[in-house]
């Protein structure tokens, strides 16, 4: 503790010394942090009402657009899935009041969720309606990148097939160089492959975590775009689940107490590892990076690497609001947070009325 205190005094003196004129430092009584840090450097320490670990207010203004649904639709009962995606450059809303000039698969960020069963064939067509080359890399496929993950010129298209042999929660993304730029601009999505032997019935939700790095000054039309230096410095402005900061905090997801939840989390990055955690919950099973072998049991937080996807099963034992976060809390503060609301749809469960 003494070492820490001396360190704090040294830091305070150093900061005080940066100012001109420097106030006289009193060694016996170090100045409080607030006295040596400018207002811009201070976080807002006023807790928003109705928040616990969420880092974002729960419930939001009606004027905000409805969030993207996290519900995973069942896989179509066919062995051949025709998937056609058009690449378009489109302005998307990534946070309240923030319009981003994105590059997209199908006009949304992330692109549409694909859901198939193990052994199914994906018959894929990519159409480039944008003005620069793009491509497509399916992590669920085992095919030669040099043949299929090739650039599609503006106005051109590409077609290939693959068999989804391996179950899991897979990322798909544009693979055109610089890949970090194409991913940071929004070119990614999730492809869920169910095992041939179905898992137990559950409420299934899918989340794609990703980052946005925005230019300091908006363009004339009010949109922001990619700040490449921020990307290289891994200093995103927004961390998002399904394309929009904190959207499931402002619009909590209704679930039922004790029902089996299965959460698919694909981390598109392009840079930040997700330390996925549900406040108030413990995962009874986690299929790390989608692996069927030896799922983790009884764990609290599991990293999902960039470019990976894991499957989380849990039950929320009591009625109430349960934030889900990346427990790297700088990233949660930047929007990597949502809320699972275990209770009657739309009905707030007051603190103190839990079942036990
Ligand atoms: Cu691209």
Short mmCIF file of C-alpha atoms and ligand atoms in Angstrom, two decimals:
data_model
loop_
_atom_site.label_atom_id
_atom_site.label_comp_id
_atom_site.label_asym_id
_atom_site.label_seq_id
_atom_site.Cartn_x
_atom_site.Cartn_y
_atom_site.Cartn_z
CA UNK A 1 0.00 0.00 0.00
CA UNK A 2 2.82 2.38 0.92
CA UNK A 3 4.41 1.85 -2.50
CA UNK A 4 1.10 2.61 -4.15
CA UNK A 5 0.66 5.77 -2.10
CA UNK A 6 4.13 7.01 -2.96
CA UNK A 7 3.45 6.23 -6.60
CA UNK A 8 0.23 8.20 -6.47
CA UNK A 9 2.01 11.17 -4.92
CA UNK A 10 4.72 11.00 -7.58
CA UNK A 11 2.11 10.88 -10.34
CA UNK A 12 0.23 13.78 -8.81
CA UNK A 13 3.41 15.83 -8.55
CA UNK A 14 4.29 14.99 -12.14
CA UNK A 15 0.86 16.10 -13.36
CA UNK A 16 0.98 19.21 -11.22
CA UNK A 17 4.37 19.98 -12.69
CA UNK A 18 2.91 19.97 -16.19
CA UNK A 19 0.85 23.01 -15.37
CA UNK A 20 2.09 26.56 -15.40
CA UNK A 21 2.29 28.06 -12.93
CA UNK A 22 2.52 24.92 -10.79
CA UNK A 23 0.74 25.10 -7.47
CA UNK A 24 2.94 24.40 -4.47
CA UNK A 25 2.83 20.70 -3.69
CA UNK A 26 2.30 19.58 -0.12
CA UNK A 27 3.97 16.26 0.44
CA UNK A 28 2.15 15.47 3.66
CA UNK A 29 -1.25 15.79 2.00
CA UNK A 30 -1.23 14.84 -1.67
CA UNK A 31 -3.72 16.71 -3.81
CA UNK A 32 -6.77 14.71 -4.81
CA UNK A 33 -6.84 13.39 -8.34
CA UNK A 34 -9.60 15.84 -9.24
CA UNK A 35 -7.31 18.73 -8.36
CA UNK A 36 -4.63 17.74 -10.86
CA UNK A 37 -6.68 16.42 -13.75
CA UNK A 38 -8.48 18.61 -16.22
CA UNK A 39 -12.25 18.19 -16.57
CA UNK A 40 -11.78 16.65 -20.01
CA UNK A 41 -9.73 13.82 -18.50
CA UNK A 42 -12.33 12.97 -15.88
CA UNK A 43 -15.04 10.42 -16.54
CA UNK A 44 -18.56 11.37 -15.58
CA UNK A 45 -18.93 9.73 -12.18
CA UNK A 46 -22.63 10.48 -11.88
CA UNK A 47 -24.26 7.04 -12.15
CA UNK A 48 -27.11 6.94 -14.60
CA UNK A 49 -30.37 5.92 -12.99
CA UNK A 50 -31.27 2.27 -13.19
CA UNK A 51 -27.90 0.80 -14.04
CA UNK A 52 -25.80 -1.97 -12.60
CA UNK A 53 -22.52 -2.86 -14.30
CA UNK A 54 -24.25 -1.92 -17.50
CA UNK A 55 -22.27 1.23 -18.28
CA UNK A 56 -25.29 2.50 -20.19
CA UNK A 57 -28.75 3.59 -19.15
CA UNK A 58 -31.37 0.86 -19.33
CA UNK A 59 -34.31 1.89 -21.46
CA UNK A 60 -34.02 4.66 -24.01
CA UNK A 61 -35.75 7.49 -25.77
CA UNK A 62 -38.60 6.46 -28.03
CA UNK A 63 -37.07 8.46 -30.87
CA UNK A 64 -34.14 6.05 -31.17
CA UNK A 65 -34.52 3.55 -33.99
CA UNK A 66 -35.59 0.07 -32.98
CA UNK A 67 -32.59 -2.17 -32.44
CA UNK A 68 -31.65 -5.00 -34.67
CA UNK A 69 -33.27 -8.24 -33.50
CA UNK A 70 -30.87 -10.62 -31.80
CA UNK A 71 -33.19 -13.61 -32.16
CA UNK A 72 -31.61 -16.44 -34.17
CA UNK A 73 -34.16 -17.74 -36.65
CA UNK A 74 -34.24 -21.53 -37.13
CA UNK A 75 -32.23 -22.93 -40.02
CA UNK A 76 -34.36 -23.59 -43.09
CA UNK A 77 -35.07 -27.28 -43.52
CA UNK A 78 -33.17 -27.68 -46.74
CA UNK A 79 -29.77 -29.18 -47.48
CA UNK A 80 -28.95 -26.51 -50.08
CA UNK A 81 -28.91 -22.88 -48.97
CA UNK A 82 -28.75 -20.27 -51.69
CA UNK A 83 -27.15 -17.15 -50.25
CA UNK A 84 -26.88 -14.02 -52.38
CA UNK A 85 -25.27 -10.94 -50.88
CA UNK A 86 -24.95 -7.56 -52.55
CA UNK A 87 -22.12 -5.31 -51.45
CA UNK A 88 -23.26 -1.72 -51.08
CA UNK A 89 -21.68 1.30 -49.44
CA UNK A 90 -24.36 2.57 -47.09
CA UNK A 91 -24.74 5.04 -44.22
CA UNK A 92 -25.62 3.24 -40.99
CA UNK A 93 -26.41 4.38 -37.46
CA UNK A 94 -23.75 3.06 -35.05
CA UNK A 95 -24.64 5.06 -31.91
CA UNK A 96 -27.17 7.74 -30.97
CA UNK A 97 -26.56 10.64 -33.33
CA UNK A 98 -23.66 8.95 -35.15
CA UNK A 99 -24.01 8.13 -38.85
CA UNK A 100 -21.17 6.09 -40.30
CA UNK A 101 -20.26 5.76 -43.99
CA UNK A 102 -20.08 1.96 -43.98
CA UNK A 103 -19.20 -0.77 -46.47
CA UNK A 104 -21.79 -3.52 -46.13
CA UNK A 105 -22.99 -6.95 -47.12
CA UNK A 106 -26.66 -6.40 -47.90
CA UNK A 107 -26.93 -2.84 -46.60
CA UNK A 108 -26.59 -3.59 -42.88
CA UNK A 109 -23.76 -3.91 -40.34
CA UNK A 110 -23.30 -6.70 -39.54
CA UNK A 111 -24.47 -8.46 -42.68
CA UNK A 112 -27.43 -10.85 -42.40
CA UNK A 113 -27.07 -13.85 -40.11
CA UNK A 114 -26.84 -17.16 -41.97
CA UNK A 115 -28.04 -20.35 -40.27
CA UNK A 116 -27.50 -23.86 -41.62
CA UNK A 117 -27.02 -27.39 -40.34
CA UNK A 118 -23.86 -29.46 -40.35
CA UNK A 119 -23.41 -31.08 -43.75
CA UNK A 120 -25.56 -28.53 -45.60
CA UNK A 121 -24.27 -26.94 -48.79
CA UNK A 122 -24.05 -23.17 -49.10
CA UNK A 123 -24.45 -21.98 -52.67
CA UNK A 124 -23.06 -18.45 -52.51
CA UNK A 125 -23.26 -15.50 -54.88
CA UNK A 126 -21.51 -12.22 -54.18
CA UNK A 127 -22.49 -9.15 -56.21
CA UNK A 128 -20.34 -6.03 -55.96
CA UNK A 129 -22.52 -2.93 -56.33
CA UNK A 130 -19.83 -0.71 -54.78
CA UNK A 131 -17.11 1.29 -56.52
CA UNK A 132 -14.05 -0.59 -55.21
CA UNK A 133 -13.05 -4.28 -55.14
CA UNK A 134 -14.30 -6.51 -52.33
CA UNK A 135 -14.41 -10.24 -51.56
CA UNK A 136 -15.82 -12.84 -49.15
CA UNK A 137 -14.12 -15.19 -46.69
CA UNK A 138 -16.37 -17.71 -44.88
CA UNK A 139 -14.67 -19.14 -41.81
CA UNK A 140 -17.17 -22.02 -41.98
CA UNK A 141 -15.77 -23.11 -45.34
CA UNK A 142 -12.77 -25.31 -46.06
CA UNK A 143 -11.85 -24.21 -49.56
CA UNK A 144 -8.83 -22.66 -51.25
CA UNK A 145 -8.68 -18.91 -50.54
CA UNK A 146 -6.56 -18.37 -53.64
CA UNK A 147 -9.43 -19.67 -55.76
CA UNK A 148 -12.49 -18.30 -54.01
CA UNK A 149 -11.59 -15.45 -51.63
CA UNK A 150 -10.60 -13.31 -54.58
CA UNK A 151 -11.43 -9.72 -55.40
CA UNK A 152 -14.70 -8.99 -57.14
CA UNK A 153 -14.48 -5.84 -59.23
CA UNK A 154 -17.18 -3.14 -59.14
CA UNK A 155 -20.21 -4.31 -61.11
CA UNK A 156 -18.95 -7.91 -61.16
CA UNK A 157 -20.04 -11.02 -59.24
CA UNK A 158 -18.62 -14.27 -57.91
CA UNK A 159 -20.20 -17.66 -57.26
CA UNK A 160 -18.97 -20.65 -55.26
CA UNK A 161 -20.23 -23.50 -53.09
CA UNK A 162 -19.01 -25.09 -49.90
CA UNK A 163 -20.21 -27.74 -47.45
CA UNK A 164 -20.55 -26.58 -43.85
CA UNK A 165 -18.90 -29.71 -42.42
CA UNK A 166 -18.12 -28.35 -38.96
CA UNK A 167 -20.68 -26.98 -36.47
CA UNK A 168 -20.02 -23.68 -34.74
CA UNK A 169 -20.48 -19.90 -34.69
CA UNK A 170 -18.44 -18.67 -37.61
CA UNK A 171 -17.42 -15.25 -38.85
CA UNK A 172 -17.67 -14.23 -42.47
CA UNK A 173 -15.93 -11.12 -43.75
CA UNK A 174 -14.47 -9.29 -46.68
CA UNK A 175 -10.88 -10.40 -47.19
CA UNK A 176 -9.68 -7.62 -49.46
CA UNK A 177 -6.53 -5.80 -48.35
CA UNK A 178 -6.18 -3.97 -46.11
CA UNK A 179 -8.50 -6.40 -44.37
CA UNK A 180 -8.59 -4.32 -41.17
CA UNK A 181 -10.05 -1.45 -43.18
CA UNK A 182 -12.73 -3.56 -44.83
CA UNK A 183 -13.74 -5.13 -41.52
CA UNK A 184 -13.67 -1.85 -39.60
CA UNK A 185 -15.97 -0.37 -42.22
CA UNK A 186 -18.59 -3.03 -41.56
CA UNK A 187 -17.95 -6.00 -43.85
CA UNK A 188 -18.67 -9.00 -41.61
CA UNK A 189 -21.38 -11.22 -40.23
CA UNK A 190 -22.18 -14.55 -38.55
CA UNK A 191 -22.83 -17.98 -40.02
CA UNK A 192 -24.21 -20.42 -37.46
CA UNK A 193 -23.80 -24.13 -38.21
CA UNK A 194 -25.95 -26.42 -36.04
CA UNK A 195 -24.58 -29.86 -35.20
CA UNK A 196 -26.12 -32.82 -37.02
CA UNK A 197 -27.45 -34.03 -33.67
CA UNK A 198 -29.53 -31.09 -32.46
CA UNK A 199 -28.70 -29.39 -29.19
CA UNK A 200 -31.44 -29.16 -26.53
CA UNK A 201 -34.19 -26.69 -27.37
CA UNK A 202 -33.32 -23.19 -26.16
CA UNK A 203 -33.97 -19.51 -26.67
CA UNK A 204 -31.25 -18.62 -29.16
CA UNK A 205 -29.71 -15.17 -29.62
CA UNK A 206 -26.84 -14.14 -31.85
CA UNK A 207 -24.48 -11.24 -31.28
CA UNK A 208 -21.65 -9.95 -33.42
CA UNK A 209 -19.20 -7.79 -31.48
CA UNK A 210 -17.16 -5.23 -33.40
CA UNK A 211 -15.52 -1.80 -33.27
CA UNK A 212 -15.85 1.55 -34.99
CA UNK A 213 -13.09 4.15 -35.30
CA UNK A 214 -14.56 7.46 -36.37
CA UNK A 215 -13.03 10.53 -37.93
CA UNK A 216 -12.94 13.57 -35.67
CA UNK A 217 -14.75 15.77 -38.16
CA UNK A 218 -17.88 14.63 -39.98
CA UNK A 219 -18.11 15.01 -43.74
CA UNK A 220 -20.37 17.66 -45.27
CA UNK A 221 -23.32 15.25 -45.15
CA UNK A 222 -22.80 14.68 -41.43
CA UNK A 223 -21.37 11.16 -41.69
CA UNK A 224 -18.19 10.00 -40.05
CA UNK A 225 -15.88 7.42 -41.58
CA UNK A 226 -12.83 5.35 -40.68
CA UNK A 227 -9.90 6.94 -38.83
CA UNK A 228 -7.06 4.65 -39.89
CA UNK A 229 -4.62 5.86 -37.25
CA UNK A 230 -7.13 5.15 -34.47
CA UNK A 231 -7.55 1.66 -35.91
CA UNK A 232 -3.80 1.05 -35.92
CA UNK A 233 -3.64 2.37 -32.35
CA UNK A 234 -6.55 0.06 -31.39
CA UNK A 235 -8.44 2.98 -29.87
CA UNK A 236 -12.04 2.57 -31.04
CA UNK A 237 -14.75 5.12 -30.32
CA UNK A 238 -17.52 2.54 -30.20
CA UNK A 239 -17.76 -1.14 -29.28
CA UNK A 240 -21.00 -2.60 -30.56
CA UNK A 241 -23.12 -5.71 -30.42
CA UNK A 242 -24.91 -6.15 -33.74
CA UNK A 243 -23.74 -2.85 -35.16
CA UNK A 244 -24.93 -0.29 -32.66
CA UNK A 245 -23.51 0.85 -29.30
CA UNK A 246 -25.54 -0.18 -26.24
CA UNK A 247 -28.65 -0.95 -28.30
CA UNK A 248 -29.74 -3.82 -26.06
CA UNK A 249 -29.27 -1.68 -22.96
CA UNK A 250 -31.65 0.94 -24.29
CA UNK A 251 -33.84 -1.88 -25.64
CA UNK A 252 -33.46 -4.84 -23.25
CA UNK A 253 -34.04 -8.33 -24.65
CA UNK A 254 -36.98 -10.08 -23.00
CA UNK A 255 -36.29 -13.63 -21.84
CA UNK A 256 -37.87 -15.88 -19.20
CA UNK A 257 -36.38 -16.77 -15.84
CA UNK A 258 -34.87 -20.27 -15.84
CA UNK A 259 -35.34 -20.90 -19.56
CA UNK A 260 -32.27 -22.25 -21.33
CA UNK A 261 -30.54 -19.45 -23.20
CA UNK A 262 -28.03 -20.13 -25.95
CA UNK A 263 -26.00 -17.09 -26.96
CA UNK A 264 -23.84 -17.17 -30.07
CA UNK A 265 -21.10 -14.53 -29.95
CA UNK A 266 -18.98 -13.89 -33.02
CA UNK A 267 -16.19 -11.36 -32.51
CA UNK A 268 -15.52 -9.52 -35.77
CA UNK A 269 -13.06 -7.07 -34.22
CA UNK A 270 -10.99 -6.07 -36.10
CA UNK A 271 -8.83 -5.70 -32.97
CA UNK A 272 -10.41 -6.18 -29.53
CA UNK A 273 -10.78 -9.51 -27.74
CA UNK A 274 -14.20 -9.96 -26.14
CA UNK A 275 -14.26 -11.05 -22.49
CA UNK A 276 -17.85 -12.15 -22.49
CA UNK A 277 -19.74 -12.17 -19.21
CA UNK A 278 -23.35 -12.00 -18.05
CA UNK A 279 -23.71 -10.07 -14.80
CA UNK A 280 -25.69 -12.23 -12.38
CA UNK A 281 -25.23 -15.39 -14.40
CA UNK A 282 -22.83 -18.32 -14.68
CA UNK A 283 -22.48 -20.20 -17.94
CA UNK A 284 -23.39 -23.84 -17.43
CA UNK A 285 -21.77 -24.73 -20.78
CA UNK A 286 -19.51 -22.86 -23.20
CA UNK A 287 -18.50 -24.28 -26.55
CA UNK A 288 -15.23 -22.41 -26.99
CA UNK A 289 -14.81 -21.17 -30.53
CA UNK A 290 -17.74 -23.45 -31.37
CA UNK A 291 -15.89 -26.66 -30.56
CA UNK A 292 -18.13 -29.63 -29.80
CA UNK A 293 -15.41 -31.32 -27.76
CA UNK A 294 -15.28 -30.86 -24.00
CA UNK A 295 -17.40 -27.77 -23.44
CA UNK A 296 -16.42 -25.64 -20.44
CA UNK A 297 -18.81 -26.05 -17.51
CA UNK A 298 -19.57 -23.56 -14.74
CA UNK A 299 -17.54 -20.58 -15.91
CA UNK A 300 -18.00 -16.83 -15.48
CA UNK A 301 -16.11 -15.08 -18.30
CA UNK A 302 -14.71 -16.50 -21.52
CA UNK A 303 -12.59 -14.73 -24.09
CA UNK A 304 -13.75 -14.78 -27.67
CA UNK A 305 -10.79 -14.02 -29.92
CA UNK A 306 -11.04 -11.71 -32.87
CA UNK A 307 -12.18 -13.85 -35.76
CA UNK A 308 -13.67 -16.45 -33.44
CA UNK A 309 -17.12 -17.36 -32.20
CA UNK A 310 -18.29 -19.16 -29.07
CA UNK A 311 -21.59 -20.57 -27.88
CA UNK A 312 -22.74 -19.76 -24.34
CA UNK A 313 -25.52 -21.59 -22.48
CA UNK A 314 -26.99 -20.34 -19.22
CA UNK A 315 -30.18 -19.86 -17.23
CA UNK A 316 -31.06 -16.67 -15.38
CA UNK A 317 -32.32 -17.88 -12.04
CA UNK A 318 -34.37 -14.91 -10.83
CA UNK A 319 -36.57 -12.29 -12.49
CA UNK A 320 -34.65 -9.12 -13.17
CA UNK A 321 -32.29 -7.28 -15.53
CA UNK A 322 -28.97 -9.00 -16.35
CA UNK A 323 -26.37 -6.93 -18.24
CA UNK A 324 -24.16 -8.79 -20.67
CA UNK A 325 -20.81 -7.18 -21.36
CA UNK A 326 -17.33 -7.56 -22.57
CA UNK A 327 -15.72 -7.41 -19.15
CA UNK A 328 -12.86 -5.36 -20.58
CA UNK A 329 -14.70 -2.42 -19.13
CA UNK A 330 -13.26 0.32 -21.28
CA UNK A 331 -14.95 -1.53 -24.12
CA UNK A 332 -18.21 -1.90 -22.18
CA UNK A 333 -18.11 1.84 -21.52
CA UNK A 334 -17.81 2.40 -25.26
CA UNK A 335 -21.01 0.47 -25.92
CA UNK A 336 -20.14 -3.23 -25.50
CA UNK A 337 -23.11 -3.81 -23.21
CA UNK A 338 -26.68 -5.05 -23.39
CA UNK A 339 -29.38 -6.29 -21.02
CA UNK A 340 -31.24 -9.58 -20.79
CA UNK A 341 -34.56 -8.88 -19.05
CA UNK A 342 -35.80 -12.02 -17.32
CA UNK A 343 -39.45 -11.41 -16.61
CA UNK A 344 -42.69 -10.66 -18.29
CA UNK A 345 -42.13 -8.87 -21.61
CA UNK A 346 -41.94 -5.14 -21.16
CA UNK A 347 -42.50 -5.33 -17.42
CA UNK A 348 -39.81 -3.85 -15.22
CA UNK A 349 -38.95 -6.02 -12.24
CA UNK A 350 -38.39 -3.77 -9.27
CA UNK A 351 -35.32 -4.26 -7.12
CA UNK A 352 -36.23 -6.35 -4.10
CA UNK A 353 -38.96 -8.44 -5.70
CA UNK A 354 -36.75 -11.31 -6.79
CA UNK A 355 -38.16 -14.81 -6.49
CA UNK A 356 -36.03 -15.87 -3.53
CU1 LIG B 1 -14.33 -5.27 -48.77
#
